[in-house]
PDB file of C-alpha atoms in Angstrom:
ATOM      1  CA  UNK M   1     299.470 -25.473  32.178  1.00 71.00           C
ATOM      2  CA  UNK M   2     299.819 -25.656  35.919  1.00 82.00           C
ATOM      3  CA  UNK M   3     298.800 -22.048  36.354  1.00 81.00           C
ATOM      4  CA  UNK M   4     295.734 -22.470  34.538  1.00 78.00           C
ATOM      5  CA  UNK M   5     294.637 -25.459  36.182  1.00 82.00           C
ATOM      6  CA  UNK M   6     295.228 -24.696  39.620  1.00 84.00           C
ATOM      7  CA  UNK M   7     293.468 -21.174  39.442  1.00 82.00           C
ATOM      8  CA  UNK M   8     290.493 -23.002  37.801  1.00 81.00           C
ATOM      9  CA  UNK M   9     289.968 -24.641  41.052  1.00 83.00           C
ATOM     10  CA  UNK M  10     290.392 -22.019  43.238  1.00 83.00           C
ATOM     11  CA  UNK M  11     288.173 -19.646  41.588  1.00 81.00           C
ATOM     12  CA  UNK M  12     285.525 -22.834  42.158  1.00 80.00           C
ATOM     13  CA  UNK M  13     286.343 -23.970  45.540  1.00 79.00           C
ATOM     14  CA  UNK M  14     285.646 -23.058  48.969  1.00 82.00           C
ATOM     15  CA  UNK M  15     288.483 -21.834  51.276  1.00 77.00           C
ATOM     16  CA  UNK M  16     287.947 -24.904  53.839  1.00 79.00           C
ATOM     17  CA  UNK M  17     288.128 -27.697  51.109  1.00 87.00           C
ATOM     18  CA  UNK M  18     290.827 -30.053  50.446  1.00 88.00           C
ATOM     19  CA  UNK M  19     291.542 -28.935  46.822  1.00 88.00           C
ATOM     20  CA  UNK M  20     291.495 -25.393  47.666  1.00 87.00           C
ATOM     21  CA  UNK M  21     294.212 -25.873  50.380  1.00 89.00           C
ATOM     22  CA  UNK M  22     296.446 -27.833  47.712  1.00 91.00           C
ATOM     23  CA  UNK M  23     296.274 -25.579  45.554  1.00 90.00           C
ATOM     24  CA  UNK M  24     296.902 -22.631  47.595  1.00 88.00           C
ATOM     25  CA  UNK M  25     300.206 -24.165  48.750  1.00 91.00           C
ATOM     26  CA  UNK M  26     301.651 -25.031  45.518  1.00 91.00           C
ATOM     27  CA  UNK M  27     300.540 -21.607  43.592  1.00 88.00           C
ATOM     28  CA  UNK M  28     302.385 -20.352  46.501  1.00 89.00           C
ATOM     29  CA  UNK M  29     305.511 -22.000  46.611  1.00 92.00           C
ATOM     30  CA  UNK M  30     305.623 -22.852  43.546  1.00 90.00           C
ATOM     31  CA  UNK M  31     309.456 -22.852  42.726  1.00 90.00           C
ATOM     32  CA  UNK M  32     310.140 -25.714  45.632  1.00 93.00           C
ATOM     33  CA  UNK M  33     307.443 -27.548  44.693  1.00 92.00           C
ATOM     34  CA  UNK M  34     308.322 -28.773  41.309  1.00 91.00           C
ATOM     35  CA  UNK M  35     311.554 -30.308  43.286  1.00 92.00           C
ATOM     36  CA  UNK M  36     309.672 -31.778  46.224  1.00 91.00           C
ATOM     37  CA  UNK M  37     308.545 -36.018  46.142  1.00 93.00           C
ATOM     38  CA  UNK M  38     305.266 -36.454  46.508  1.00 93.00           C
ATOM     39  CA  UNK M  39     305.454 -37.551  50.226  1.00 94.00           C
ATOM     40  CA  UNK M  40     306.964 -33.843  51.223  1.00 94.00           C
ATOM     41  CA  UNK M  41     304.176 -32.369  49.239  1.00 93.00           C
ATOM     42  CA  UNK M  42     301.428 -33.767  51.263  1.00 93.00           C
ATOM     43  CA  UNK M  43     303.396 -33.917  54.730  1.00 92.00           C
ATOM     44  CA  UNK M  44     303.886 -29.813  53.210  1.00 92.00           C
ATOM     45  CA  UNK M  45     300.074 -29.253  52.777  1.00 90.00           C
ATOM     46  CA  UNK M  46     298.569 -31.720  55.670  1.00 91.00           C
ATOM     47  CA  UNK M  47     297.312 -34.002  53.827  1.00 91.00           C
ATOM     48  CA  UNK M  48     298.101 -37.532  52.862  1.00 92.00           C
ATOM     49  CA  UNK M  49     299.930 -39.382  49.923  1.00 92.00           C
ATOM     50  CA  UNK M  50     296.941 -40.731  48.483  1.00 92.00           C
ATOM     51  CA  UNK M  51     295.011 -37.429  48.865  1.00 92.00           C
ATOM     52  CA  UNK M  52     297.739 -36.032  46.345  1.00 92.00           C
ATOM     53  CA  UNK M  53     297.637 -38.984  43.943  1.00 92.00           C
ATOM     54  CA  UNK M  54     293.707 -38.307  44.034  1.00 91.00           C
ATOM     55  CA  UNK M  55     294.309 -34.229  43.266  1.00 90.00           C
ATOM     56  CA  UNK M  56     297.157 -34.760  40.256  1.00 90.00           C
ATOM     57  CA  UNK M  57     294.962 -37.206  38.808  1.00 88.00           C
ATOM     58  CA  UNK M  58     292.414 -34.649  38.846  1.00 86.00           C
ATOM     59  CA  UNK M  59     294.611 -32.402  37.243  1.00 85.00           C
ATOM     60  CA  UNK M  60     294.522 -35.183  34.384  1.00 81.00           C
ATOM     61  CA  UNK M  61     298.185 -35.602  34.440  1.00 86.00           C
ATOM     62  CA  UNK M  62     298.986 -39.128  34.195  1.00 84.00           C
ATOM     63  CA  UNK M  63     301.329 -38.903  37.091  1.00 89.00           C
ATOM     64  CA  UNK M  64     303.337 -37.095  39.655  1.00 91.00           C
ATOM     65  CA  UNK M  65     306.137 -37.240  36.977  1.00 90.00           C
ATOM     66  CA  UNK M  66     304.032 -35.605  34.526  1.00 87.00           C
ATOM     67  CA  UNK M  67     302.837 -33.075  37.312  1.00 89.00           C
ATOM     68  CA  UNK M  68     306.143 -32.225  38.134  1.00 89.00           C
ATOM     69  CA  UNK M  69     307.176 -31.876  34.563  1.00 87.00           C
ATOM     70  CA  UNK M  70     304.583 -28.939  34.023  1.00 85.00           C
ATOM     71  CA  UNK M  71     305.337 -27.555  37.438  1.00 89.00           C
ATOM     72  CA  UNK M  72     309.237 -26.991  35.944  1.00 87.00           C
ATOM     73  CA  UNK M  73     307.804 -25.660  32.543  1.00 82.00           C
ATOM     74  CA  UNK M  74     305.146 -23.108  33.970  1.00 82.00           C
ATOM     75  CA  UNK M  75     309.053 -22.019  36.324  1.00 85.00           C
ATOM     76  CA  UNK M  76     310.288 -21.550  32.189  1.00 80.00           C
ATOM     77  CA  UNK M  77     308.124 -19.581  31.088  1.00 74.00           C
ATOM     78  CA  UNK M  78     308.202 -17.265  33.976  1.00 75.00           C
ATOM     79  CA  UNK M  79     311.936 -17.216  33.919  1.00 75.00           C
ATOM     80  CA  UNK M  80     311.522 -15.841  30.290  1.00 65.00           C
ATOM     81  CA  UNK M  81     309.233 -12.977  31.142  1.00 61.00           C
ATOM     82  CA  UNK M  82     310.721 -11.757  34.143  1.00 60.00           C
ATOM     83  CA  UNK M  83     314.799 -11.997  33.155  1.00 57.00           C
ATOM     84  CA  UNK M  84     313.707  -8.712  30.638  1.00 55.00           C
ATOM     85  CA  UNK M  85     315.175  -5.860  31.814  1.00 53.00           C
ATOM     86  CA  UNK M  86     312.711  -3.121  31.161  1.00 54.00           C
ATOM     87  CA  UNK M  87     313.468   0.651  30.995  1.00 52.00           C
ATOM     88  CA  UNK M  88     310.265   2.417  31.489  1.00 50.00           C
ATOM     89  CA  UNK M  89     311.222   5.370  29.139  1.00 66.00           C
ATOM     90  CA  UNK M  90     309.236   7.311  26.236  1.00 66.00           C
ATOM     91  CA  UNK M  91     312.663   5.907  23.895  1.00 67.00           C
ATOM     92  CA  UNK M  92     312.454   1.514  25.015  1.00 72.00           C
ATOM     93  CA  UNK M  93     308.484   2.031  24.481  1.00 74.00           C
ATOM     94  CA  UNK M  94     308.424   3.907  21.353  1.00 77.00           C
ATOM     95  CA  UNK M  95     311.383   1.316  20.469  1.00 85.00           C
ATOM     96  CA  UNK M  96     309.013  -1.771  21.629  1.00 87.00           C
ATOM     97  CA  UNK M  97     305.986  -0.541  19.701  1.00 90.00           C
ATOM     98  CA  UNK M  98     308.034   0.168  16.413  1.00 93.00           C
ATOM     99  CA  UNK M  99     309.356  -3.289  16.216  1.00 93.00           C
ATOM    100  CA  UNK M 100     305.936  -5.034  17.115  1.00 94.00           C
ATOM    101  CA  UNK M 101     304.339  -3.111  13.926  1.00 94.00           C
ATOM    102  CA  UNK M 102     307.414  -4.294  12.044  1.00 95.00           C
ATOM    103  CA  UNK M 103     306.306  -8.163  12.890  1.00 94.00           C
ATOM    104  CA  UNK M 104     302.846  -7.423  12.648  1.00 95.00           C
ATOM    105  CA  UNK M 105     303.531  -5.817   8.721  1.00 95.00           C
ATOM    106  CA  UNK M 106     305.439  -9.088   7.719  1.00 95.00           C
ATOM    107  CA  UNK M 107     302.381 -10.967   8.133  1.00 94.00           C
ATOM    108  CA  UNK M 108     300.351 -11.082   4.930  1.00 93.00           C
ATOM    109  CA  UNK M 109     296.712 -10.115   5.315  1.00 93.00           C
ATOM    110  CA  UNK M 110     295.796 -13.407   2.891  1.00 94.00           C
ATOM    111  CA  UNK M 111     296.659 -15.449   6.065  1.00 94.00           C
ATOM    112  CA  UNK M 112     294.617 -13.559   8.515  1.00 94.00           C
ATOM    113  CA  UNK M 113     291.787 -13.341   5.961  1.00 94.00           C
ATOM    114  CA  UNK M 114     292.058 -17.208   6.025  1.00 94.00           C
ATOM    115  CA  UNK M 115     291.698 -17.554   9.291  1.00 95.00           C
ATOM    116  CA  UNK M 116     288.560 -15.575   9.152  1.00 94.00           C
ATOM    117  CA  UNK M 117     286.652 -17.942   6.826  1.00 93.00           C
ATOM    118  CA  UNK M 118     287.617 -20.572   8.776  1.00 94.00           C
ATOM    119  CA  UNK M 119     286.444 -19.053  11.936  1.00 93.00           C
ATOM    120  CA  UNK M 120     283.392 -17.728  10.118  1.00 91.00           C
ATOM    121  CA  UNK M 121     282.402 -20.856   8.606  1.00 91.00           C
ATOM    122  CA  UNK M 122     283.018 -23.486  11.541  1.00 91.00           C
ATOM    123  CA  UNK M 123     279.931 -24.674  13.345  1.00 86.00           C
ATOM    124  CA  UNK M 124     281.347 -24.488  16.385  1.00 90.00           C
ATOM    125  CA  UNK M 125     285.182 -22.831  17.143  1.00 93.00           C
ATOM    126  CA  UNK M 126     287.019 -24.201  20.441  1.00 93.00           C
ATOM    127  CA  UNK M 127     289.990 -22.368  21.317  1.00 94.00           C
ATOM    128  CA  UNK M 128     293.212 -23.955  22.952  1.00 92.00           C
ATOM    129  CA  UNK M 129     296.060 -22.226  25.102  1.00 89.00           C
ATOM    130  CA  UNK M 130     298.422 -22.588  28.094  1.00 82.00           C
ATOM    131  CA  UNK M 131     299.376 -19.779  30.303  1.00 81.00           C
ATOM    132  CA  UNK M 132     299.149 -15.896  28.532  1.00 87.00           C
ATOM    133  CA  UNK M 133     297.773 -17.790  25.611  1.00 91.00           C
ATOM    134  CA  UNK M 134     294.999 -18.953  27.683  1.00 89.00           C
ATOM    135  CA  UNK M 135     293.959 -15.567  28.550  1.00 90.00           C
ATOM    136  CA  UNK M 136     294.237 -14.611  24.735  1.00 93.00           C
ATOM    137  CA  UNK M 137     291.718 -17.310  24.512  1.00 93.00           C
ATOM    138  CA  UNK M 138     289.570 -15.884  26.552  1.00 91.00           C
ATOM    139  CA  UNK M 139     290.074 -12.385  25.109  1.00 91.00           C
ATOM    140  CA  UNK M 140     288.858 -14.089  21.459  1.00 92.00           C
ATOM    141  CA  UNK M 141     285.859 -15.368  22.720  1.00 90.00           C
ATOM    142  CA  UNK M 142     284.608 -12.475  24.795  1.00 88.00           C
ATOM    143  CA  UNK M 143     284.746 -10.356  21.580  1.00 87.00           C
ATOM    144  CA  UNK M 144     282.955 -13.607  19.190  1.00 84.00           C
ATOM    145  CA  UNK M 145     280.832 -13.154  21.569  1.00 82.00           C
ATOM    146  CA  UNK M 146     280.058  -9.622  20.211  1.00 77.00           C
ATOM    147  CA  UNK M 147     279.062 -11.387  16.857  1.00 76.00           C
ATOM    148  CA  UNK M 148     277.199 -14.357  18.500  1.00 81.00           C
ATOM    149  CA  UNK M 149     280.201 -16.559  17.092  1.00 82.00           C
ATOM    150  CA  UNK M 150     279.929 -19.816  19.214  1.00 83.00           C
ATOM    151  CA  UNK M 151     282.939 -19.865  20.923  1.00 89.00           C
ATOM    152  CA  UNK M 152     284.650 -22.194  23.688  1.00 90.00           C
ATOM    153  CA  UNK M 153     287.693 -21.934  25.079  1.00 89.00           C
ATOM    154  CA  UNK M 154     289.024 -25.277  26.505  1.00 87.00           C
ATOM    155  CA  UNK M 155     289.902 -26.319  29.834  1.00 79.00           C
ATOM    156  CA  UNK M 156     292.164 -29.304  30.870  1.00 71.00           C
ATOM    157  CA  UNK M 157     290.331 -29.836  34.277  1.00 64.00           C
ATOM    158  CA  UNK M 158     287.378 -30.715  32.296  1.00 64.00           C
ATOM    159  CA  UNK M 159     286.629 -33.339  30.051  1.00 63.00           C
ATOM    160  CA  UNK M 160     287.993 -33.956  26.189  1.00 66.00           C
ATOM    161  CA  UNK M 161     285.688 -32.465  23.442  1.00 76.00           C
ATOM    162  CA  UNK M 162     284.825 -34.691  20.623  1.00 81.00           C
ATOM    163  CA  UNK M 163     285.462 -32.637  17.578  1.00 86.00           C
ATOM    164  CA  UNK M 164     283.216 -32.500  15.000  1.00 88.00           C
ATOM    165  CA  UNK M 165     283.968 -32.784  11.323  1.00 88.00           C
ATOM    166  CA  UNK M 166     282.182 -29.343  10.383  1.00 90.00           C
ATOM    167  CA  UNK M 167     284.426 -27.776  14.194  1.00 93.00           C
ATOM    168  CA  UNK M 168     287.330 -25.504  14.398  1.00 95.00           C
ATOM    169  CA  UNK M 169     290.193 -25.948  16.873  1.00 95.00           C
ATOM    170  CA  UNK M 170     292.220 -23.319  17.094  1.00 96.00           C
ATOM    171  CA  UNK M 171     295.248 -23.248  18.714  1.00 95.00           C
ATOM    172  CA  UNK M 172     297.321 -20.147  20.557  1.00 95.00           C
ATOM    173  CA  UNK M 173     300.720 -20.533  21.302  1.00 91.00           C
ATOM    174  CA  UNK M 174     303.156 -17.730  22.741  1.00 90.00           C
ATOM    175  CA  UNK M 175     305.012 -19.652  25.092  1.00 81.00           C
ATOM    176  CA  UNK M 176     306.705 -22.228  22.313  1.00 74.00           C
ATOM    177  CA  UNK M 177     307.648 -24.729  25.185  1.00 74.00           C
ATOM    178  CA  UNK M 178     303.981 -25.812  26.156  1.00 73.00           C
ATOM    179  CA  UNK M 179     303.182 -26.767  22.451  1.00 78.00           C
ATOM    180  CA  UNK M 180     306.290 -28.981  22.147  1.00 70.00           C
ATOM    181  CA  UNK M 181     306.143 -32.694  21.349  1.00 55.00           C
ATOM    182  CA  UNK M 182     306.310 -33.103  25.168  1.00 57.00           C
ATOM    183  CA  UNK M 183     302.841 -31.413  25.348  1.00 63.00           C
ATOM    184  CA  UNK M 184     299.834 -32.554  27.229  1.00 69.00           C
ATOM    185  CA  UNK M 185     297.861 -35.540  26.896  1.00 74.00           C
ATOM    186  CA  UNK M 186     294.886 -33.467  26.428  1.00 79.00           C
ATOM    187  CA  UNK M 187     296.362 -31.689  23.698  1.00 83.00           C
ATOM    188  CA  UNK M 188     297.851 -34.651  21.859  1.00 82.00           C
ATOM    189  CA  UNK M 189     294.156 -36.332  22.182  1.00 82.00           C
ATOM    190  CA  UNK M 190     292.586 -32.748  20.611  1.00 86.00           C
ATOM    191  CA  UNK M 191     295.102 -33.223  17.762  1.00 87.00           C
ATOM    192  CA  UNK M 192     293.602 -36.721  17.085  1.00 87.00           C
ATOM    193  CA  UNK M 193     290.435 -35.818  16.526  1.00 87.00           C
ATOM    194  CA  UNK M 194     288.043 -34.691  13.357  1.00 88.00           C
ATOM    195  CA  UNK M 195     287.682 -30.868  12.762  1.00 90.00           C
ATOM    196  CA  UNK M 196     290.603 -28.577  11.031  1.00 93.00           C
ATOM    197  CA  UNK M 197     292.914 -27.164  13.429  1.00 95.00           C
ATOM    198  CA  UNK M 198     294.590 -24.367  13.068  1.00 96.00           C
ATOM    199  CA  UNK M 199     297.484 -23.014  14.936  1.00 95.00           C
ATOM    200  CA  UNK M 200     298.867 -18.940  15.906  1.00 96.00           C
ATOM    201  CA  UNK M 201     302.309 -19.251  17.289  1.00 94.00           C
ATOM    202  CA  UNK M 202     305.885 -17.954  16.367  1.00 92.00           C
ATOM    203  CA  UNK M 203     308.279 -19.105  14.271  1.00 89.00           C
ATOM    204  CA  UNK M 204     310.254 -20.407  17.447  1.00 88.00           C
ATOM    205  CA  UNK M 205     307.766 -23.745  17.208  1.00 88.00           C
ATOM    206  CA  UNK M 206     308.445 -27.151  17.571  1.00 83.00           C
ATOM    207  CA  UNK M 207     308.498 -28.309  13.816  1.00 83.00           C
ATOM    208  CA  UNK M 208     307.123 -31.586  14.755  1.00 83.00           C
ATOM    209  CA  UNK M 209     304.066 -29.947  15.594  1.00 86.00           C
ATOM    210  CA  UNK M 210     302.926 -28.145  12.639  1.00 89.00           C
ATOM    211  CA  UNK M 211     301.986 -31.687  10.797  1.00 89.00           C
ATOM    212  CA  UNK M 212     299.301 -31.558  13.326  1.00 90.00           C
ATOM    213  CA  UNK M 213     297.571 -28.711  11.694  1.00 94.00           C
ATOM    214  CA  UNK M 214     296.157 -27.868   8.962  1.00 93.00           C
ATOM    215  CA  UNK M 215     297.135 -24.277   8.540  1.00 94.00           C
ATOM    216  CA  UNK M 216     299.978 -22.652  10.544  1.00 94.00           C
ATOM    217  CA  UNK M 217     300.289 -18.980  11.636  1.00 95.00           C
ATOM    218  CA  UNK M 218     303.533 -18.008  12.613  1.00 94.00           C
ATOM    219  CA  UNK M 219     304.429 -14.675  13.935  1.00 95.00           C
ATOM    220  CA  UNK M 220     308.013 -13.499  13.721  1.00 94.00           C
ATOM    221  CA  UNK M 221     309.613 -12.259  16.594  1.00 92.00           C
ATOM    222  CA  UNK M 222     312.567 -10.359  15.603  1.00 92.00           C
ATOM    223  CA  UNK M 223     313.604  -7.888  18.692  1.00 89.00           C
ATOM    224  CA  UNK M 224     310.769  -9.237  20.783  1.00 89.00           C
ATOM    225  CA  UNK M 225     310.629 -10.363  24.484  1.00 87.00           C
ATOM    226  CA  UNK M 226     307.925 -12.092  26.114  1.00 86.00           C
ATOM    227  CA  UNK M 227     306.066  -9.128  27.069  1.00 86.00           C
ATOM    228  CA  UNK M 228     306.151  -7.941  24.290  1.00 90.00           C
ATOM    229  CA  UNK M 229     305.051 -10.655  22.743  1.00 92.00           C
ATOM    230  CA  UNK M 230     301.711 -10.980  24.293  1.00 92.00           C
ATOM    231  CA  UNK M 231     301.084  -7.510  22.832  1.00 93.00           C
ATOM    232  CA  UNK M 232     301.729  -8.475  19.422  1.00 95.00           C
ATOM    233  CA  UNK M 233     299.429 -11.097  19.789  1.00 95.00           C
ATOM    234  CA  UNK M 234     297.144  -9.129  21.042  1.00 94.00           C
ATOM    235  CA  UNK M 235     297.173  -6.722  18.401  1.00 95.00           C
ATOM    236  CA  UNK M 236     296.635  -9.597  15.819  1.00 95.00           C
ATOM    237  CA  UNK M 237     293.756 -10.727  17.761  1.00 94.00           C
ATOM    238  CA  UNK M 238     292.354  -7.288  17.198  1.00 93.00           C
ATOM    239  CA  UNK M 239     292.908  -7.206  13.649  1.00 93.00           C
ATOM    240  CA  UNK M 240     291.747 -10.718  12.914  1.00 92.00           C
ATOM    241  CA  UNK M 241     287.846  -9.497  14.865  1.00 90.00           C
ATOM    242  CA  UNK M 242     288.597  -6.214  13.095  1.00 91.00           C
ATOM    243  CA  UNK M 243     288.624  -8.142   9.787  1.00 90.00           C
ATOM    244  CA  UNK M 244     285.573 -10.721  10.639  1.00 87.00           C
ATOM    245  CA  UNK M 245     283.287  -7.433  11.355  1.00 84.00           C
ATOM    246  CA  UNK M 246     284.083  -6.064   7.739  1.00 83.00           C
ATOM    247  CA  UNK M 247     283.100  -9.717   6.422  1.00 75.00           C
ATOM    248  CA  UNK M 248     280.282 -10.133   8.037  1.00 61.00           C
TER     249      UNK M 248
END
């Protein structure tokens, strides 16, 4: 995902560098750039064509197409979160947090137990999102952490992991769109690999991409916006460590 990509490199850049200034211009106007050629974008951020063809490839996309493409996506998703209209009241909360545990309770525990062994019993787990899912990502492995459970969350500015026969990839996926058949090259090459995958989306997924995986969890969403969501899946992150401490 865009987002995750560019704030990769400006969390690891200095302010004066060339990457750092590209990046700063498109996190910032992001809504005209995913309509701008790739001529305006440099003449935008003072710099030149090729010094854009350079950065995108960078970005591993395979072209300013491509870059464009997630550019319009990332605009989606945030489209979907903010069109909510929200009504900070005691009633819409105690409404959002009643229909959440409703989801949650549909899910049977023999799934989440599953996913448990698996995680338990993988050499090594690497963990897969775009956007919010990222974060989740992140979330998951800060609390393996708490049970030395080797963890890595995977980053598309870096370089494909070989999976391993005896590895788990495990996939997070709120924001259907960015695990569509249309996703990223460095998803579709994860796919290929050894190791069982497993996947935690909703039931809003692109069919097509559960015969990539060997065991599916799909949330329902019944009532649910984007925000909330991310707080289901939070929750289920909690119960699924909550789980793996009683096993271990």
């Amino acid at each position: 995902m865009i987002t995750n990509k560019i704030n990769t490199i400006l969390n690891n850049s200095q302010q004066g560098d060339i990457d750092y200034t590209i990046c700063n211009y498109i996190k910032m106007n992001l809504k005209e750039v995913a309509f701008m050629s790739i001529e305006e974008l440099a003449r935008k951020s003072y710099v030149s064509k090729a010094k854009i063809s350079k950065f995108i490839k960078k970005l591993a996309y395979d072209n300013y197409i491509a870059f464009k493409d997630d550019c319009l996506l990332e605009l989606e998703i945030r489209k979907q979160v903010t069109n909510t209209n929200y009504f900070l009241t005691k009633k819409h909360l105690h409404d959002s947090l009643s229909w959440i545990e409703k989801n949650l309770m549909k899910i049977e525990q023999s799934q989440i137990d599953y996913f448990v062994r698996k995680i338990k019993k993988a050499k090594h787990v690497y963990l897969y999102g775009v956007a919010y899912s990222h974060l989740l990502c992140k979330y998951l492995q800060y609390e393996g952490d708490l049970f030395q459970k080797d963890m890595l969350v995977l980053d598309e500015n870096e370089s494909t992991i070989e999976l391993k026969e005896d590895d788990l990839l495990l996939v997070i996926g709120i924001e259907e769109d960015a695990l569509s058949k249309q996703s990223s090259r460095y998803l579709r090459k994860l796919l290929r690999s050894q190791g069982r995958k497993l996947l935690i989306s909703t039931q809003m997924i692109d069919q097509k991409m559960l015969n990539y995986f060997h065991e599916t969890l799909l949330l329902p969403i019944d009532h649910l916006e984007m925000k909330e969501r991310r707080i289901m899946f939070h929750c289920l992150i909690d119960m699924m460590m909550s789980r793996y401490h009683e096993c271990a």
